[in-house]
Amino acid sequence: MIRFFFFSTIFGDPCGNSREVIEVSPFPEGFLWGLATASYQIEGSWREDGRGNSIWDDYSHYWGKENINVNGEQRCNVDKCHTGDIACDSYKQWNRDLALLKNTNVKTYRFSLSWSRLLPYGTEDLGVNQYGVEYYNKMINDLLENDIVPFVTIYHWDLPSEVQNIIAPGGWVNSSISDIFADYAEFCFRAFGDRVKNWITLNEPGIFVDQGYHEGIMAPGMKGHMLDARFNTILAHVKAYRRYDSKYRATQKGQVGITLFSMWNEPETNQENQLAALKMELDLGWWAEPIFGSGDFAPGLKKMIADAGKNLPTFTDEQIALNKGASDFFGLNHYTTRIIRACNSCEFELEEVECDSWPTTGSVWLRPVPWGFEKLLEFIHKRWDTDKYPLYVTENGASSKDDGLQDLNDQFRVDYYKTYVSAMKRAMINGVNVKGYMAWSLMDNFEWARGYTERFGVHWVDFNGKIKILTN
Ligand code: GAL
């Protein structure tokens, strides 16, 4: 039984730091404590054993003429021109990863499948890479032998280049992507579903769409496609879920869910209550309401998008019926909180701010605010019912900046986890049905456009050639 102290914030002033230590209480038996990673961030071996390219290989390797600055220096898409070519070398060093997992005593390991390692050209018809199948088979079998539950993400952002460029040009913008994704998901159910009982279809569709297809700051670097690409992610998830329902659930008896990213949006004053609620709708409700709620976008979201002069795609009645209830659990990735303030000149008439008093981390966007986690969990429960859809925290964690030194002093991270886990426990006491918690991440890894400059691991990695992992 794990025991934690937990803290509560005295609500009122969102920038206040007051905390009180309250009681100690145990977690339920069977609570799934775990660690999480994703294929592109750790595997490396990008050209080995028949793996196909993904949009992240292309994005991290690409520097076009427009990316040369006035001094003739390369400006890469990723900080310091880092790539995932080697990353944590996990493709070759699974035994090391397994040893780390055993050593931390976790009950579950959340990892993702590399689509282009399994299907180098994106679809099963164009060829299956047996080396990839064997790699994941070994991981799954070893985990089960060691009583560690595999929690498998089918898609964590590494779309095969062949899909992005040839099969469904434009990738997530192309309406055929939902069927192509469902076929890939079905391949995964068929290949691994006899042993994998916990599936996550998509990791954070909001982040990979908005940053990769709208703002152009992550792979594949496209711009201006928020609404259509977001819409396709819902259809893709629902089709994969329904495929499991109709063909695999009866024999494999697993659960399939989706992982959504959400900050907590706290109104700056009571006047901003409605704006903060709308922001939650845009960030989280976009997916959660169709899947865990009515099957359709919420009326408030429809109005918000129309008021902003944009065209929200519409679901057919048949799609609404299929969307509704298309998940067995609610996967949540949560890291931080924002204060919502009214702003007439801003998009959607709101702006996000942070309190100066909040601590900082190695990522500019991430400020530890544990009470925000508690409020978010309670909000999700009230709105979408975690008794009906049990909640798994599939990521939570904090970063340090890489300063070139071996830094094993993790007190700030220990504090982050203590206070966030305490906040979660408090929400559980208040009725939120949380079944598991997976910390991000097992080890420092390729932090997307930030490369290796930000470290999220509970194990420190020496990336300078040797890929040594150090623990304190
Ligand atoms: C999440 C993402 C992870 C990881 C983490 C830390 O959005 O799913 O892959 O990078 O953020 O930034």
mmCIF file with all atom_site columns, C-alpha atoms and ligand atoms in Angstrom, residues 37-38 41 110 156-157 203-204 207 218 259 261 333 335 363 365-366 395 397 399 440-441 445-448 454 456, ligand 1:
data_model
loop_
_atom_site.group_PDB
_atom_site.id
_atom_site.type_symbol
_atom_site.label_atom_id
_atom_site.label_alt_id
_atom_site.label_comp_id
_atom_site.label_asym_id
_atom_site.label_entity_id
_atom_site.label_seq_id
_atom_site.pdbx_PDB_ins_code
_atom_site.Cartn_x
_atom_site.Cartn_y
_atom_site.Cartn_z
_atom_site.occupancy
_atom_site.B_iso_or_equiv
_atom_site.pdbx_formal_charge
_atom_site.auth_seq_id
_atom_site.auth_comp_id
_atom_site.auth_asym_id
_atom_site.auth_atom_id
_atom_site.pdbx_PDB_model_num
ATOM   1  C CA . THR A 1 37  ? 7.132  6.659  -22.994 1.00 0.00 ? 37  THR A CA 1
ATOM   2  C CA . ALA A 1 38  ? 6.483  6.940  -26.749 1.00 0.00 ? 38  ALA A CA 1
ATOM   3  C CA . GLN A 1 41  ? 10.953 9.669  -28.305 1.00 0.00 ? 41  GLN A CA 1
ATOM   4  C CA . ARG A 1 110 ? 2.627  2.746  -21.136 1.00 0.00 ? 110 ARG A CA 1
ATOM   5  C CA . HIS A 1 156 ? 1.786  8.799  -30.480 1.00 0.00 ? 156 HIS A CA 1
ATOM   6  C CA . TRP A 1 157 ? 2.454  11.284 -33.288 1.00 0.00 ? 157 TRP A CA 1
ATOM   7  C CA . ASN A 1 203 ? -2.348 10.391 -27.794 1.00 0.00 ? 203 ASN A CA 1
ATOM   8  C CA . GLU A 1 204 ? -3.405 14.033 -27.426 1.00 0.00 ? 204 GLU A CA 1
ATOM   9  C CA . ILE A 1 207 ? -1.684 18.844 -29.437 1.00 0.00 ? 207 ILE A CA 1
ATOM   10 C CA . MET A 1 218 ? 5.732  20.318 -34.780 1.00 0.00 ? 218 MET A CA 1
ATOM   11 C CA . THR A 1 259 ? -5.865 10.036 -24.211 1.00 0.00 ? 259 THR A CA 1
ATOM   12 C CA . PHE A 1 261 ? -4.476 16.588 -23.058 1.00 0.00 ? 261 PHE A CA 1
ATOM   13 C CA . ASN A 1 333 ? -2.517 13.847 -19.758 1.00 0.00 ? 333 ASN A CA 1
ATOM   14 C CA . TYR A 1 335 ? 0.830  18.979 -16.568 1.00 0.00 ? 335 TYR A CA 1
ATOM   15 C CA . SER A 1 363 ? 9.711  23.996 -20.034 1.00 0.00 ? 363 SER A CA 1
ATOM   16 C CA . TRP A 1 365 ? 4.790  26.242 -20.687 1.00 0.00 ? 365 TRP A CA 1
ATOM   17 C CA . LEU A 1 366 ? 4.919  24.135 -17.539 1.00 0.00 ? 366 LEU A CA 1
ATOM   18 C CA . GLU A 1 395 ? 0.883  11.318 -18.286 1.00 0.00 ? 395 GLU A CA 1
ATOM   19 C CA . GLY A 1 397 ? 5.397  15.069 -14.829 1.00 0.00 ? 397 GLY A CA 1
ATOM   20 C CA . SER A 1 399 ? 11.025 18.852 -16.740 1.00 0.00 ? 399 SER A CA 1
ATOM   21 C CA . TRP A 1 440 ? 5.986  10.973 -17.759 1.00 0.00 ? 440 TRP A CA 1
ATOM   22 C CA . SER A 1 441 ? 8.578  9.639  -18.278 1.00 0.00 ? 441 SER A CA 1
ATOM   23 C CA . ASN A 1 445 ? 14.024 11.395 -24.100 1.00 0.00 ? 445 ASN A CA 1
ATOM   24 C CA . PHE A 1 446 ? 13.487 13.295 -27.359 1.00 0.00 ? 446 PHE A CA 1
ATOM   25 C CA . GLU A 1 447 ? 11.177 16.081 -26.236 1.00 0.00 ? 447 GLU A CA 1
ATOM   26 C CA . TRP A 1 448 ? 9.737  16.776 -29.710 1.00 0.00 ? 448 TRP A CA 1
ATOM   27 C CA . GLU A 1 454 ? 14.404 19.389 -21.768 1.00 0.00 ? 454 GLU A CA 1
ATOM   28 C CA . PHE A 1 456 ? 11.285 14.744 -18.255 1.00 0.00 ? 456 PHE A CA 1
HETATM 29 C C1 . GAL B 2 .   ? 2.963  15.356 -23.895 1.00 0.00 ? 1   GAL B C1 1
HETATM 30 C C2 . GAL B 2 .   ? 3.363  14.285 -24.884 1.00 0.00 ? 1   GAL B C2 1
HETATM 31 C C3 . GAL B 2 .   ? 4.589  13.541 -24.476 1.00 0.00 ? 1   GAL B C3 1
HETATM 32 C C4 . GAL B 2 .   ? 5.647  14.395 -23.816 1.00 0.00 ? 1   GAL B C4 1
HETATM 33 C C5 . GAL B 2 .   ? 5.051  15.352 -22.799 1.00 0.00 ? 1   GAL B C5 1
HETATM 34 C C6 . GAL B 2 .   ? 6.021  16.342 -22.201 1.00 0.00 ? 1   GAL B C6 1
HETATM 35 O O1 . GAL B 2 .   ? 2.196  16.337 -24.526 1.00 0.00 ? 1   GAL B O1 1
HETATM 36 O O2 . GAL B 2 .   ? 2.335  13.357 -25.050 1.00 0.00 ? 1   GAL B O2 1
HETATM 37 O O3 . GAL B 2 .   ? 5.050  12.836 -25.599 1.00 0.00 ? 1   GAL B O3 1
HETATM 38 O O4 . GAL B 2 .   ? 6.505  14.954 -24.710 1.00 0.00 ? 1   GAL B O4 1
HETATM 39 O O5 . GAL B 2 .   ? 4.012  16.070 -23.374 1.00 0.00 ? 1   GAL B O5 1
HETATM 40 O O6 . GAL B 2 .   ? 6.049  17.526 -22.915 1.00 0.00 ? 1   GAL B O6 1
#
